[in-house]
Amino acid sequence: MLLTFGETMALFVARRTGPLRFARDFDLGVGGAESNVAIGVTRLGGRATWIGRVGADEFGDLVRTTLLGEGVETVAIPDEEAPTGLMIKGRRTADLIDVRYYRSGSAGSRIGPGDLDAELIRSAKVLHVSAITPALSPSAREAVRHAVALARSAGVMVSLDVNYRRKLWSPSQAGEWLRGIVDQVDVIFATEEEAALITDEPEKLPVPHVVLKFGAKGALERSGGVTRFAEPYRVTEVDPVGAGDAFAAGWLAEWMAGGDADRRLRTACAAGAFAVTSQGDWESLPRRADLALLEPGAGDVSR
Amino acid sequence: MLLTFGETMALFVARRTGPLRFARDFDLGVGGAESNVAIGVTRLGGRATWIGRVGADEFGDLVRTTLLGEGVETVAIPDEEAPTGLMIKGRRTADLIDVRYYRSGSAGSRIGPGDLDAELIRSAKVLHVSAITPALSPSAREAVRHAVALARSAGVMVSLDVNYRRKLWSPSQAGEWLRGIVDQVDVIFATEEEAALITDEPEKLPVPHVVLKFGAKGALERSGGVTRFAEPYRVTEVDPVGAGDAFAAGWLAEWMAGGDADRRLRTACAAGAFAVTSQGDWESLPRRADLALLEPGAGDVSR
Amino acid sequence: MLLTFGETMALFVARRTGPLRFARDFDLGVGGAESNVAIGVTRLGGRATWIGRVGADEFGDLVRTTLLGEGVETVAIPDEEAPTGLMIKGRRTADLIDVRYYRSGSAGSRIGPGDLDAELIRSAKVLHVSAITPALSPSAREAVRHAVALARSAGVMVSLDVNYRRKLWSPSQAGEWLRGIVDQVDVIFATEEEAALITDEPEKLPVPHVVLKFGAKGALERSGGVTRFAEPYRVTEVDPVGAGDAFAAGWLAEWMAGGDADRRLRTACAAGAFAVTSQGDWESLPRRADLALLEPGAGDVSR
Amino acid sequence: MLLTFGETMALFVARRTGPLRFARDFDLGVGGAESNVAIGVTRLGGRATWIGRVGADEFGDLVRTTLLGEGVETVAIPDEEAPTGLMIKGRRTADLIDVRYYRSGSAGSRIGPGDLDAELIRSAKVLHVSAITPALSPSAREAVRHAVALARSAGVMVSLDVNYRRKLWSPSQAGEWLRGIVDQVDVIFATEEEAALITDEPEKLPVPHVVLKFGAKGALERSGGVTRFAEPYRVTEVDPVGAGDAFAAGWLAEWMAGGDADRRLRTACAAGAFAVTSQGDWESLPRRADLALLEPGAGDVSR
Amino acid sequence: MLLTFGETMALFVARRTGPLRFARDFDLGVGGAESNVAIGVTRLGGRATWIGRVGADEFGDLVRTTLLGEGVETVAIPDEEAPTGLMIKGRRTADLIDVRYYRSGSAGSRIGPGDLDAELIRSAKVLHVSAITPALSPSAREAVRHAVALARSAGVMVSLDVNYRRKLWSPSQAGEWLRGIVDQVDVIFATEEEAALITDEPEKLPVPHVVLKFGAKGALERSGGVTRFAEPYRVTEVDPVGAGDAFAAGWLAEWMAGGDADRRLRTACAAGAFAVTSQGDWESLPRRADLALLEPGAGDVSR
Amino acid sequence: MLLTFGETMALFVARRTGPLRFARDFDLGVGGAESNVAIGVTRLGGRATWIGRVGADEFGDLVRTTLLGEGVETVAIPDEEAPTGLMIKGRRTADLIDVRYYRSGSAGSRIGPGDLDAELIRSAKVLHVSAITPALSPSAREAVRHAVALARSAGVMVSLDVNYRRKLWSPSQAGEWLRGIVDQVDVIFATEEEAALITDEPEKLPVPHVVLKFGAKGALERSGGVTRFAEPYRVTEVDPVGAGDAFAAGWLAEWMAGGDADRRLRTACAAGAFAVTSQGDWESLPRRADLALLEPGAGDVSR
């Protein structure tokens, strides 16, 4: 079982491209980096548990029912004192995503070590955290520190996705926190820019499995001194948000299933490709049977 | 010119009746009690100025462009430190409105005395405030106190709409504030329940013009010892939000235009009726020519 | 076969109640008083032919394909010189329909006597005209005159629906035209207000069958000195536009099928009731089998 | 725990009132009489398990994720041989629901005794069945017989909602089946028309708890020789479908919670009222805290 | 006149890309391979007749009114025993169409030889069939056999579009049927994969006109020992469904109009290009005047 | 301040690609070449005034409120005699825009010299006209002549965008008018095809600043005998309408701000690029801060 925790928000998505104030119509859904990963692992046949705080409100119920529905073991702690956070997503142009948050002081940001069941963490096969959580609040940062320490002591694999968010903290703040935790991590997911937050020499990162993502140019994994590259899948991009979460989910699901490095990277790239080919942060994540759909020839009309 | 100030928010309105999490589709607009009044006065031919803080963001631009477009003289002060507040509106059932706010720490709540141009206040014919503003923050409360004092000293009529919001403060907090300001006010708008926040004997309120609203049962004005009743208009209700603001706008527009008490009440009731007959907090407010549409026989198909 | 002619327009319908400029979303359909009658007759099992001019454009194609699809024998004459007219329909309030036209100089208004096939008219059982057509243009007025004369000479029943449109002509203009034609008519459909355009003594109208509509209060037919009343059906009104056309269609379909006066009025009222119970000018018109749905007890959930 | 089983379908709901072919836009959801009851019980704080067959397809996934999300313990058995059934719902007029099924040979109709875990049934507090299931197929009928027998032998309360569907079987077929099972039932829910399918003397039905529903006129329960009436709640009806399921869920949830007869009927009526006040078959079902919203005065704008 | 017959279904089209269960909103239309061809021929100025069975229901009415509206001579035989079939279309990713059917036992699949008017077939210039129909039911297969035999004996050209549907039958089943009919056919339309169902040596197909489609790579016609290639048009693809039907319609319309082989192929490619450039299976098919729009320079803004 | 005048219309935009009659859903907005330029200048920090006639109707109010909201100084003269013009915009294919007008006899076309305040013109820094206006009516043509003469005599820069509309006049009519005015112009914007309406030797155009646009291939400016080229920005095109207006606005805003030729062209190209990257004629026009978003690397997800 993969255990993860963090903030999942209600998500308003604009239906039209252009400045947000002209969007007029919005769809309602949910999104959160860690729950996206939990859903992704579940789709690929793994078990996943997500822990988080939500408001005692309709949007908190939406987060809970959505994750439960997707088969994630969901610990959505209702917080009577604070509302569920909001994310509002649009496109300034066809090529530029525009994301706004209403998450300051949200229920999700109030997570703390006391919300994490130590037995759950110890019983997990993987603990997955993102570097969004430590940027939310001091208690959230402490929750990450606490969970990683528990996992390390119990021999649970620790996975970290850098997921840098410049609206939450500065590069130097993020870099400092990352440098403080990186040597407790078993696998790290990062883009080249994110790796540079930690070190000028990413090839020397003290992490057993370093996975670097190059977007439409593929990805690499460096494990045990060996570096493997994976070619990207060629797909028509509809919505890039969630691709990194999908990628991590693909890698981790295969790691949990005992897949070798080539298979991990290949599934990671496939999951990332699915994520961008349709709308929503996680809705399009693949089941095992879907992975074949990206192979050549699958694009025929399936009548 | 009517001068008013307060918080105007981006407004997401659910398209379907039922719990908000099943609403799926939302329309985007703006709403705010004071700007609703400003628009209402403008529609009826008066001049109105609105002052408020908005985020330096798309929703702040939406507030500014919407009010400017409606002909309100708009002083929308961009606040780089805080976002525009949000309001989310749905219907739990056909008969129950459900409103949620994301306005804690918002740009609009950060208004203070320094945002109010003293010359503008002194040059106004009416200063209109609602008891929402003092519930937003200490600086906002101070802004109301400051503005009312300035208006009083300059002989500007002071109008107060109680507009009690239980999500912002308790009845006792609201009551205390209202009792502290009520003797500086020239006209007060309240429902019976709102009047009871101030005093058990509303007939003894120390305000020259007391206007009490009974919803679908009409309204009364007590001025100079004389009490006048007005019958309500019979209309099909579509959305009750904004009716109180429309009512105040109708009364104030007629007062500014020199209308007598009967005309003030009649226009107030008509404006309130228009407000409930269609969607949106203020979109359906009447122009002068529209007032005749509520008279018997106007309902024919206007082909 | 019922023969009718007139102008059918593309119809934009606002999705939201309130001033049209806030409606934002519009549905596209078609509408026209005479084609509404033709569709209504067809639904009830009669044959109907509609003649009209349309632009050589997408909206003209929409008129043609819609009427053809509904089974109306359609003579939609493409006019290369003028566009298809437009109608824009909204609701100012839940109780007030707001209709705008872009039909000045339209293809439909350019109809003339030459567009009407004399053999078709002579072979009809009923010629149905509305008093909208003579208000469109001199050639359209001449077309009505010409068709009525042809029908009279061939012994074809002439039906006239007053359908007064104040946006097209004044009461006195309409009255003058109506008085000039009324003695060539076999059946006239009118509201009380419309009857008053012609004469102060509607009971003396020189028409064999006078059918007066009282909206939600029912209708009457005066034929051969006998007056029959019909009770209205009680239904929830969704969209009143088209009710009069439906009523005429119900009456005429029964007349063509040999129904007696009671049946004519009853079907007319039922058709009018269907017209108001759902959206669109004609979409909800009843088939024979539907008429039973308005009887008591039919409202059960048909699972 | 309440155990129930049956067919839950994907549900397309037309957005516009009128004949279905003009509806143009449809929303996608799910619906099924028994799962509606399971959701209703869960909302009110009880535990509920639903068993059913679904296609190995997207609509089967939709059924599963929706019920899981609502907290129902869901045993959705994927059937590789048959698709998930469909229901298409519209309104012929504002007052007439129009429902169509594509469920012949569906996965849901292929349920049989072998799909029901005997231990689950024996461990339940209530077994709830509807008389829709026996009309679906011989194996489904056998499943009901088998489950009721198991429940009886284990002392589990047996609940039956008549839920007559004329599109599935004739009154005489339904009556015969109902008469064969009615003496094995502990509580029966029926309208007056449904009761008449079984017997001309409903007051003599050999069932410990007989609950008769009179729609907008309230309901009664006859238990142990005592008859209690309950007044209906007055609400604005938006969509009547699902009201009966909600009613049964309210009664059963209170019975499971140990509520007395007055409370059972009152909650049943409240749940039924909520069901009709908004869109969807089950989305608007009340949580415990919602029940107070129907009391007088709760309709104020909740700002 | 081109005569064709087959099954036309109601078509629900998902508005969003991604797994169907997240699509939420669907548009309603109709689609069917043979009626698509009939519409395509009609648009290009030819006459076309379509015969098929539909349910005695709203969707059957939708099929009839849509085809009638498009000018197809429509023989839509209402079947009281079975419903109109459904097709549900979405996109799993931007590049992968997902189509589901509810057509098992549908009215359309119950077509048989008795539904085909022999005189109509004999009077046609072309009989067009697709290899979908024989996969629907034994009676449908017999209908094809019967119609082809009638056409042959009357000297009517026989056109066959392979249109292989793997959801209806296996490659070997399809191949066997195709091999049994191919020598009674005058023109066959196929992709390379479809041709391989019949023979390993497509160049030896015993058909006077063999038309092979290579999608975005163009097409070829082999007639009388001569092979002609046609370059494809370069367009932005919006929806690939219906392209093959459009292609066949283009070829057949030109054949009926006496066009030579180059013109036939060129119009076929143009019609196929139009089909993919907008939504819907047939809505975007070109009229004669539209064909020029694909030529270079036509893409300018037509203001 | 830039002064401009012309016709701005209500704009219905089809939501689906394909023939307009299948579009079904339309959005409502406004558009007009000159007001697009005024908005574009305002977005980039300049002042702009727009003068035009609108109907005394909802669409006229929509034009006024939209332009006012965007910060344009708006002189929208209500015309009681004529309605606001309409524009209907769709896409025949993904690559082909389809625009229809209902502007014949519209309020906007009735503009005349008397509507233009001479003092406003004399006080402007730039007078901007398009060659759409002279094609609308004799009075509109006279208004252009009059304004240009006034501007020349007051030393105000005169800007002309050719904006050829073949639905309004023929190439020869347009050419004749353009040749008559071109020597009174300080800057002219044209495509190559538009320049060819005036002369076969565009390099000899007697205009101080000649700006030629090559669409996706960039643009050039010839001023004082020097020719500068600008590379285009590479963006994903969503809606090409309004690109030319945006381009002119970018150039003029920089000219007014004192930018040199390189900056003028670069901002013009950037504004044109923004215009095509999202929906609407003007909604996506850039503010100064947005210009940086087109630079490489800005396309990252802005979380």
PDB file of C-alpha atoms in Angstrom, chain E residues 17-88:
ATOM      1  CA  THR E  17     -12.324  14.440 -23.832  1.00  0.00           C
ATOM      2  CA  GLY E  18     -11.487  11.707 -21.309  1.00  0.00           C
ATOM      3  CA  PRO E  19     -13.074   8.550 -19.960  1.00  0.00           C
ATOM      4  CA  LEU E  20     -16.766   8.518 -20.791  1.00  0.00           C
ATOM      5  CA  ARG E  21     -17.878   8.442 -17.183  1.00  0.00           C
ATOM      6  CA  PHE E  22     -16.391  11.902 -16.636  1.00  0.00           C
ATOM      7  CA  ALA E  23     -17.975  13.389 -19.719  1.00  0.00           C
ATOM      8  CA  ARG E  24     -21.037  14.675 -17.809  1.00  0.00           C
ATOM      9  CA  ASP E  25     -22.621  16.510 -20.763  1.00  0.00           C
ATOM     10  CA  PHE E  26     -23.835  14.904 -23.943  1.00  0.00           C
ATOM     11  CA  ASP E  27     -25.348  16.232 -27.171  1.00  0.00           C
ATOM     12  CA  LEU E  28     -28.104  14.322 -28.921  1.00  0.00           C
ATOM     13  CA  GLY E  29     -28.082  13.626 -32.649  1.00  0.00           C
ATOM     14  CA  VAL E  30     -28.401  10.694 -35.035  1.00  0.00           C
ATOM     15  CA  GLY E  31     -25.954   8.583 -36.989  1.00  0.00           C
ATOM     16  CA  GLY E  32     -25.828   5.553 -39.234  1.00  0.00           C
ATOM     17  CA  ALA E  33     -23.372   4.598 -41.946  1.00  0.00           C
ATOM     18  CA  GLU E  34     -25.931   4.261 -44.728  1.00  0.00           C
ATOM     19  CA  SER E  35     -27.951   7.342 -43.862  1.00  0.00           C
ATOM     20  CA  ASN E  36     -24.704   9.298 -43.689  1.00  0.00           C
ATOM     21  CA  VAL E  37     -24.102   8.264 -47.307  1.00  0.00           C
ATOM     22  CA  ALA E  38     -27.655   9.208 -48.269  1.00  0.00           C
ATOM     23  CA  ILE E  39     -27.244  12.663 -46.740  1.00  0.00           C
ATOM     24  CA  GLY E  40     -23.885  13.086 -48.420  1.00  0.00           C
ATOM     25  CA  VAL E  41     -25.331  12.306 -51.841  1.00  0.00           C
ATOM     26  CA  THR E  42     -28.226  14.675 -51.242  1.00  0.00           C
ATOM     27  CA  ARG E  43     -25.917  17.508 -50.239  1.00  0.00           C
ATOM     28  CA  LEU E  44     -24.049  17.097 -53.510  1.00  0.00           C
ATOM     29  CA  GLY E  45     -27.246  17.399 -55.498  1.00  0.00           C
ATOM     30  CA  GLY E  46     -28.183  13.744 -55.965  1.00  0.00           C
ATOM     31  CA  ARG E  47     -31.390  12.027 -54.912  1.00  0.00           C
ATOM     32  CA  ALA E  48     -31.207   9.409 -52.189  1.00  0.00           C
ATOM     33  CA  THR E  49     -33.661   7.108 -50.452  1.00  0.00           C
ATOM     34  CA  TRP E  50     -33.037   5.492 -47.090  1.00  0.00           C
ATOM     35  CA  ILE E  51     -35.046   2.590 -45.680  1.00  0.00           C
ATOM     36  CA  GLY E  52     -34.801   1.434 -42.084  1.00  0.00           C
ATOM     37  CA  ARG E  53     -36.668   0.373 -39.001  1.00  0.00           C
ATOM     38  CA  VAL E  54     -36.901   2.663 -36.007  1.00  0.00           C
ATOM     39  CA  GLY E  55     -38.602   2.361 -32.650  1.00  0.00           C
ATOM     40  CA  ALA E  56     -42.064   3.840 -32.201  1.00  0.00           C
ATOM     41  CA  ASP E  57     -40.459   6.324 -29.856  1.00  0.00           C
ATOM     42  CA  GLU E  58     -38.882   9.757 -29.614  1.00  0.00           C
ATOM     43  CA  PHE E  59     -35.538   8.558 -30.953  1.00  0.00           C
ATOM     44  CA  GLY E  60     -37.242   6.961 -33.915  1.00  0.00           C
ATOM     45  CA  ASP E  61     -38.952  10.281 -34.574  1.00  0.00           C
ATOM     46  CA  LEU E  62     -35.586  11.972 -34.308  1.00  0.00           C
ATOM     47  CA  VAL E  63     -34.119   9.685 -36.962  1.00  0.00           C
ATOM     48  CA  ARG E  64     -37.065  10.284 -39.278  1.00  0.00           C
ATOM     49  CA  THR E  65     -37.239  14.053 -38.868  1.00  0.00           C
ATOM     50  CA  THR E  66     -33.502  14.465 -39.218  1.00  0.00           C
ATOM     51  CA  LEU E  67     -33.286  12.501 -42.455  1.00  0.00           C
ATOM     52  CA  LEU E  68     -36.426  14.083 -43.883  1.00  0.00           C
ATOM     53  CA  GLY E  69     -35.055  17.489 -42.987  1.00  0.00           C
ATOM     54  CA  GLU E  70     -31.851  16.754 -44.880  1.00  0.00           C
ATOM     55  CA  GLY E  71     -33.864  15.974 -47.988  1.00  0.00           C
ATOM     56  CA  VAL E  72     -33.432  12.216 -47.935  1.00  0.00           C
ATOM     57  CA  GLU E  73     -36.459  10.284 -49.130  1.00  0.00           C
ATOM     58  CA  THR E  74     -37.036   8.471 -45.891  1.00  0.00           C
ATOM     59  CA  VAL E  75     -38.855   5.219 -45.278  1.00  0.00           C
ATOM     60  CA  ALA E  76     -38.578   4.934 -41.490  1.00  0.00           C
ATOM     61  CA  ILE E  77     -40.692   1.941 -40.562  1.00  0.00           C
ATOM     62  CA  PRO E  78     -41.916   2.211 -36.970  1.00  0.00           C
ATOM     63  CA  ASP E  79     -41.449  -0.989 -34.971  1.00  0.00           C
ATOM     64  CA  GLU E  80     -43.758  -1.286 -31.977  1.00  0.00           C
ATOM     65  CA  GLU E  81     -41.780  -4.208 -30.586  1.00  0.00           C
ATOM     66  CA  ALA E  82     -38.287  -2.800 -30.249  1.00  0.00           C
ATOM     67  CA  PRO E  83     -36.642   0.538 -29.461  1.00  0.00           C
ATOM     68  CA  THR E  84     -34.442   2.685 -31.626  1.00  0.00           C
ATOM     69  CA  GLY E  85     -30.789   1.734 -31.146  1.00  0.00           C
ATOM     70  CA  LEU E  86     -28.347   4.042 -29.393  1.00  0.00           C
ATOM     71  CA  MET E  87     -24.772   4.979 -30.058  1.00  0.00           C
ATOM     72  CA  ILE E  88     -22.661   6.767 -27.458  1.00  0.00           C
TER      73      ILE E  88
END
